[in-house]
PDB file of C-alpha atoms in Angstrom:
ATOM      1  CA  MET A   1     136.209  75.395 198.769  1.00 54.00           C
ATOM      2  CA  ALA A   2     135.810  71.602 198.624  1.00 58.00           C
ATOM      3  CA  ALA A   3     138.929  71.101 200.740  1.00 65.00           C
ATOM      4  CA  ASP A   4     137.130  72.949 203.538  1.00 75.00           C
ATOM      5  CA  ARG A   5     134.023  70.780 203.092  1.00 76.00           C
ATOM      6  CA  PRO A   6     134.750  67.047 203.398  1.00 78.00           C
ATOM      7  CA  ASP A   7     130.970  66.494 203.510  1.00 83.00           C
ATOM      8  CA  LEU A   8     130.844  67.441 199.810  1.00 84.00           C
ATOM      9  CA  PHE A   9     133.109  64.529 198.974  1.00 85.00           C
ATOM     10  CA  GLN A  10     130.842  62.221 200.981  1.00 86.00           C
ATOM     11  CA  GLU A  11     127.819  63.514 199.046  1.00 85.00           C
ATOM     12  CA  LEU A  12     129.582  63.020 195.726  1.00 87.00           C
ATOM     13  CA  GLU A  13     130.396  59.438 196.669  1.00 88.00           C
ATOM     14  CA  ARG A  14     126.650  58.797 197.204  1.00 89.00           C
ATOM     15  CA  VAL A  15     125.548  60.106 193.798  1.00 88.00           C
ATOM     16  CA  PRO A  16     126.318  56.927 191.767  1.00 89.00           C
ATOM     17  CA  ASP A  17     124.133  54.925 194.167  1.00 90.00           C
ATOM     18  CA  LEU A  18     121.293  57.390 193.530  1.00 88.00           C
ATOM     19  CA  ALA A  19     121.619  57.277 189.732  1.00 89.00           C
ATOM     20  CA  GLU A  20     118.773  54.843 189.081  1.00 91.00           C
ATOM     21  CA  ARG A  21     116.288  56.834 191.193  1.00 90.00           C
ATOM     22  CA  ILE A  22     117.472  60.095 189.634  1.00 90.00           C
ATOM     23  CA  LEU A  23     116.987  58.719 186.117  1.00 92.00           C
ATOM     24  CA  GLU A  24     113.514  57.354 186.917  1.00 91.00           C
ATOM     25  CA  GLU A  25     112.310  60.739 188.165  1.00 88.00           C
ATOM     26  CA  SER A  26     114.049  62.531 185.286  1.00 90.00           C
ATOM     27  CA  GLN A  27     112.456  60.263 182.683  1.00 92.00           C
ATOM     28  CA  ALA A  28     109.009  60.813 184.196  1.00 89.00           C
ATOM     29  CA  LEU A  29     109.467  64.586 184.072  1.00 88.00           C
ATOM     30  CA  GLY A  30     110.776  64.543 180.497  1.00 91.00           C
ATOM     31  CA  GLU A  31     107.921  62.407 179.241  1.00 90.00           C
ATOM     32  CA  GLU A  32     105.250  64.350 181.115  1.00 88.00           C
ATOM     33  CA  PHE A  33     106.292  67.823 180.001  1.00 90.00           C
ATOM     34  CA  GLY A  34     108.613  67.468 177.009  1.00 89.00           C
ATOM     35  CA  ARG A  35     105.886  66.245 174.679  1.00 88.00           C
ATOM     36  CA  ARG A  36     103.247  68.779 175.659  1.00 89.00           C
ATOM     37  CA  ARG A  37     102.234  71.312 173.024  1.00 87.00           C
ATOM     38  CA  ASP A  38     100.743  73.933 175.341  1.00 90.00           C
ATOM     39  CA  TRP A  39     103.955  75.912 175.829  1.00 93.00           C
ATOM     40  CA  HIS A  40     106.124  77.833 173.362  1.00 95.00           C
ATOM     41  CA  SER A  41     109.073  78.929 175.495  1.00 96.00           C
ATOM     42  CA  VAL A  42     110.879  77.901 178.662  1.00 97.00           C
ATOM     43  CA  LEU A  43     112.220  79.908 181.573  1.00 97.00           C
ATOM     44  CA  PHE A  44     114.708  78.134 183.842  1.00 98.00           C
ATOM     45  CA  LEU A  45     115.156  79.571 187.336  1.00 97.00           C
ATOM     46  CA  GLY A  46     117.983  78.776 189.731  1.00 97.00           C
ATOM     47  CA  SER A  47     119.854  80.551 192.500  1.00 94.00           C
ATOM     48  CA  GLY A  48     123.298  80.195 194.010  1.00 93.00           C
ATOM     49  CA  PRO A  49     125.059  77.068 192.769  1.00 92.00           C
ATOM     50  CA  LEU A  50     121.948  76.105 190.762  1.00 96.00           C
ATOM     51  CA  TYR A  51     121.997  79.209 188.547  1.00 97.00           C
ATOM     52  CA  GLY A  52     124.669  77.754 186.247  1.00 97.00           C
ATOM     53  CA  LEU A  53     122.523  74.651 185.895  1.00 97.00           C
ATOM     54  CA  ALA A  54     119.540  76.818 184.924  1.00 98.00           C
ATOM     55  CA  GLN A  55     121.725  78.299 182.175  1.00 98.00           C
ATOM     56  CA  GLU A  56     122.672  74.801 181.009  1.00 98.00           C
ATOM     57  CA  GLY A  57     119.003  73.796 180.925  1.00 98.00           C
ATOM     58  CA  ALA A  58     118.194  76.804 178.736  1.00 98.00           C
ATOM     59  CA  LEU A  59     121.085  76.030 176.404  1.00 97.00           C
ATOM     60  CA  LYS A  60     120.003  72.389 176.008  1.00 96.00           C
ATOM     61  CA  MET A  61     116.410  73.438 175.299  1.00 97.00           C
ATOM     62  CA  ILE A  62     117.585  75.882 172.621  1.00 96.00           C
ATOM     63  CA  GLU A  63     120.139  73.557 171.019  1.00 94.00           C
ATOM     64  CA  MET A  64     118.411  70.208 171.276  1.00 94.00           C
ATOM     65  CA  GLY A  65     114.732  71.107 171.628  1.00 94.00           C
ATOM     66  CA  GLY A  66     114.747  74.007 169.169  1.00 94.00           C
ATOM     67  CA  THR A  67     112.661  76.021 171.620  1.00 96.00           C
ATOM     68  CA  PRO A  68     113.289  79.567 172.892  1.00 97.00           C
ATOM     69  CA  ALA A  69     114.597  79.438 176.454  1.00 98.00           C
ATOM     70  CA  SER A  70     116.327  81.657 178.974  1.00 97.00           C
ATOM     71  CA  ALA A  71     117.686  81.391 182.502  1.00 98.00           C
ATOM     72  CA  TYR A  72     117.464  83.771 185.427  1.00 97.00           C
ATOM     73  CA  HIS A  73     118.025  83.918 189.154  1.00 96.00           C
ATOM     74  CA  PHE A  74     114.836  83.643 191.188  1.00 95.00           C
ATOM     75  CA  LEU A  75     115.474  87.188 192.449  1.00 92.00           C
ATOM     76  CA  GLU A  76     115.473  88.570 188.892  1.00 93.00           C
ATOM     77  CA  VAL A  77     112.223  87.086 187.669  1.00 90.00           C
ATOM     78  CA  ARG A  78     109.886  89.656 189.202  1.00 82.00           C
ATOM     79  CA  HIS A  79     111.406  92.413 187.099  1.00 83.00           C
ATOM     80  CA  GLY A  80     112.370  92.141 183.412  1.00 82.00           C
ATOM     81  CA  PRO A  81     111.662  88.440 182.766  1.00 85.00           C
ATOM     82  CA  ASN A  82     108.151  88.911 184.145  1.00 86.00           C
ATOM     83  CA  ALA A  83     107.296  90.711 180.899  1.00 87.00           C
ATOM     84  CA  ILE A  84     107.795  87.590 178.757  1.00 88.00           C
ATOM     85  CA  ILE A  85     106.006  85.044 180.947  1.00 92.00           C
ATOM     86  CA  ASP A  86     102.491  84.039 179.912  1.00 92.00           C
ATOM     87  CA  SER A  87     100.238  80.985 179.782  1.00 92.00           C
ATOM     88  CA  GLY A  88     102.437  79.545 177.008  1.00 94.00           C
ATOM     89  CA  THR A  89     105.587  79.652 179.129  1.00 95.00           C
ATOM     90  CA  LEU A  90     106.956  76.593 180.872  1.00 95.00           C
ATOM     91  CA  VAL A  91     108.818  77.652 184.016  1.00 94.00           C
ATOM     92  CA  VAL A  92     111.310  75.155 185.437  1.00 95.00           C
ATOM     93  CA  GLY A  93     112.286  76.041 188.991  1.00 94.00           C
ATOM     94  CA  LEU A  94     115.456  74.447 190.342  1.00 95.00           C
ATOM     95  CA  LEU A  95     114.686  74.711 194.036  1.00 93.00           C
ATOM     96  CA  SER A  96     117.402  74.952 196.664  1.00 93.00           C
ATOM     97  CA  GLN A  97     117.426  74.134 200.356  1.00 90.00           C
ATOM     98  CA  GLY A  98     118.658  77.615 201.232  1.00 89.00           C
ATOM     99  CA  GLY A  99     116.067  79.657 199.330  1.00 91.00           C
ATOM    100  CA  LEU A 100     113.158  77.239 199.257  1.00 88.00           C
ATOM    101  CA  ARG A 101     110.449  79.462 200.797  1.00 90.00           C
ATOM    102  CA  TYR A 102     111.204  82.453 198.580  1.00 92.00           C
ATOM    103  CA  GLU A 103     111.575  80.296 195.459  1.00 93.00           C
ATOM    104  CA  LEU A 104     108.222  78.607 196.098  1.00 91.00           C
ATOM    105  CA  ALA A 105     106.583  82.020 196.539  1.00 92.00           C
ATOM    106  CA  VAL A 106     107.980  83.128 193.164  1.00 93.00           C
ATOM    107  CA  LEU A 107     106.646  80.006 191.446  1.00 92.00           C
ATOM    108  CA  ARG A 108     103.214  80.399 193.037  1.00 90.00           C
ATOM    109  CA  SER A 109     102.996  83.995 191.837  1.00 90.00           C
ATOM    110  CA  LEU A 110     103.920  82.967 188.275  1.00 90.00           C
ATOM    111  CA  ILE A 111     101.022  80.529 188.262  1.00 88.00           C
ATOM    112  CA  GLN A 112      98.551  82.983 189.778  1.00 88.00           C
ATOM    113  CA  GLN A 113      99.536  86.145 187.897  1.00 89.00           C
ATOM    114  CA  GLN A 114     100.869  84.908 184.544  1.00 88.00           C
ATOM    115  CA  GLU A 115      99.153  81.506 184.393  1.00 89.00           C
ATOM    116  CA  ALA A 116     102.479  79.889 183.521  1.00 90.00           C
ATOM    117  CA  THR A 117     102.949  76.131 183.572  1.00 90.00           C
ATOM    118  CA  VAL A 118     105.383  75.437 186.407  1.00 91.00           C
ATOM    119  CA  ILE A 119     107.596  72.458 187.173  1.00 90.00           C
ATOM    120  CA  ALA A 120     109.475  72.499 190.446  1.00 90.00           C
ATOM    121  CA  LEU A 121     112.506  70.278 190.856  1.00 91.00           C
ATOM    122  CA  SER A 122     112.562  70.047 194.603  1.00 88.00           C
ATOM    123  CA  PRO A 123     115.117  68.853 197.157  1.00 89.00           C
ATOM    124  CA  THR A 124     112.211  67.960 199.494  1.00 84.00           C
ATOM    125  CA  ASN A 125     109.195  65.671 199.477  1.00 80.00           C
ATOM    126  CA  ASP A 126     106.829  68.424 200.619  1.00 74.00           C
ATOM    127  CA  PRO A 127     103.649  68.575 198.529  1.00 63.00           C
ATOM    128  CA  GLN A 128     103.272  71.719 196.446  1.00 66.00           C
ATOM    129  CA  PRO A 129     100.243  73.378 194.839  1.00 63.00           C
ATOM    130  CA  PHE A 130     101.797  72.716 191.408  1.00 64.00           C
ATOM    131  CA  ARG A 131     103.614  69.858 189.707  1.00 66.00           C
ATOM    132  CA  ALA A 132     106.715  69.112 191.726  1.00 67.00           C
ATOM    133  CA  HIS A 133     109.207  66.388 190.997  1.00 77.00           C
ATOM    134  CA  SER A 134     110.981  65.338 194.147  1.00 80.00           C
ATOM    135  CA  PHE A 135     114.725  64.922 194.054  1.00 85.00           C
ATOM    136  CA  ALA A 136     114.935  64.545 197.840  1.00 84.00           C
ATOM    137  CA  PHE A 137     118.184  62.665 198.219  1.00 86.00           C
ATOM    138  CA  GLY A 138     119.646  64.587 201.143  1.00 86.00           C
ATOM    139  CA  LEU A 139     122.086  66.520 198.960  1.00 88.00           C
ATOM    140  CA  SER A 140     123.269  70.053 199.639  1.00 88.00           C
ATOM    141  CA  ASP A 141     122.677  72.894 197.203  1.00 88.00           C
ATOM    142  CA  PHE A 142     126.226  72.370 195.923  1.00 88.00           C
ATOM    143  CA  THR A 143     125.603  68.798 194.767  1.00 90.00           C
ATOM    144  CA  GLN A 144     121.829  68.909 194.173  1.00 91.00           C
ATOM    145  CA  GLY A 145     122.502  69.975 190.589  1.00 92.00           C
ATOM    146  CA  LEU A 146     123.839  66.491 189.830  1.00 92.00           C
ATOM    147  CA  ALA A 147     120.374  65.145 190.598  1.00 91.00           C
ATOM    148  CA  TYR A 148     118.628  67.825 188.506  1.00 93.00           C
ATOM    149  CA  LEU A 149     120.821  67.716 185.382  1.00 95.00           C
ATOM    150  CA  PRO A 150     119.414  64.535 183.773  1.00 94.00           C
ATOM    151  CA  ALA A 151     115.872  65.929 184.116  1.00 94.00           C
ATOM    152  CA  LEU A 152     116.832  69.059 182.171  1.00 96.00           C
ATOM    153  CA  GLN A 153     118.517  67.020 179.460  1.00 96.00           C
ATOM    154  CA  LEU A 154     115.599  64.585 179.131  1.00 95.00           C
ATOM    155  CA  LEU A 155     113.112  67.469 179.016  1.00 96.00           C
ATOM    156  CA  ALA A 156     114.996  68.946 176.038  1.00 96.00           C
ATOM    157  CA  TYR A 157     115.338  65.495 174.466  1.00 96.00           C
ATOM    158  CA  GLN A 158     111.598  64.797 174.676  1.00 95.00           C
ATOM    159  CA  ARG A 159     110.846  68.279 173.349  1.00 96.00           C
ATOM    160  CA  ALA A 160     113.074  67.608 170.325  1.00 95.00           C
ATOM    161  CA  VAL A 161     111.439  64.246 169.624  1.00 95.00           C
ATOM    162  CA  SER A 162     107.946  65.750 169.914  1.00 94.00           C
ATOM    163  CA  ARG A 163     108.902  68.411 167.368  1.00 94.00           C
ATOM    164  CA  GLY A 164     110.380  65.896 164.916  1.00 94.00           C
ATOM    165  CA  ILE A 165     113.952  67.028 165.587  1.00 94.00           C
ATOM    166  CA  ASP A 166     116.720  64.438 165.773  1.00 93.00           C
ATOM    167  CA  PRO A 167     118.244  65.196 169.207  1.00 90.00           C
ATOM    168  CA  ASP A 168     121.583  63.802 168.030  1.00 89.00           C
ATOM    169  CA  ARG A 169     121.660  66.086 164.986  1.00 88.00           C
ATOM    170  CA  PRO A 170     119.787  69.297 165.745  1.00 87.00           C
ATOM    171  CA  PRO A 171     119.514  71.674 162.784  1.00 85.00           C
ATOM    172  CA  HIS A 172     122.116  74.410 162.322  1.00 83.00           C
ATOM    173  CA  LEU A 173     124.529  72.905 164.858  1.00 83.00           C
ATOM    174  CA  THR A 174     127.820  71.177 164.302  1.00 80.00           C
ATOM    175  CA  PRO A 175     129.525  68.808 166.744  1.00 77.00           C
ATOM    176  CA  PHE A 176     132.343  71.303 167.185  1.00 79.00           C
ATOM    177  CA  VAL A 177     133.480  74.734 166.057  1.00 81.00           C
ATOM    178  CA  ARG A 178     136.855  75.003 164.388  1.00 84.00           C
ATOM    179  CA  LEU A 179     138.648  78.290 164.912  1.00 88.00           C
ATOM    180  CA  THR A 180     141.160  79.182 162.245  1.00 85.00           C
ATOM    181  CA  PRO A 181     143.541  82.104 162.155  1.00 84.00           C
ATOM    182  CA  GLU A 182     142.398  85.033 160.048  1.00 78.00           C
ATOM    183  CA  GLY A 183     143.293  84.430 156.412  1.00 68.00           C
ATOM    184  CA  GLY A 184     144.019  80.755 157.128  1.00 61.00           C
TER     185      GLY A 184
END
């Protein structure tokens, strides 16, 4: 895929130059939301190449932040996941260029119908009717995840700290899992 898209390599070459701006926005998001006590669970939403990142965000929140979390595609949220979203749910939307209008509509409905707290990580600078953190660096949906990832990690980190959990040594986790043959 990348061999057919030399523009992806050009985007990747730009990411190190964006690192400071990415970390500033990520730190602001983590501090603003990670320490809040008004949510009990997190729902990460992402579509296309950002869905795997939504899964990673949920895993970090579970492992590091000790908080129930799950990840879904934006298209899935109006069905089953809708049943678990309430005013104590933090919804983190990883917005894409390709699905932006639909994804924004989903987030708006979660605020209006379920009264969820919503954070939108956005590839644009357009103002939104909810808290949006702009990651408008001119990246495609395939590389936008590199800009979003530190925000997800810092959100889980701040959540852990606010709950008195050592993020470097979360309870019930080991640095690695050793697999041994049966009987060995």
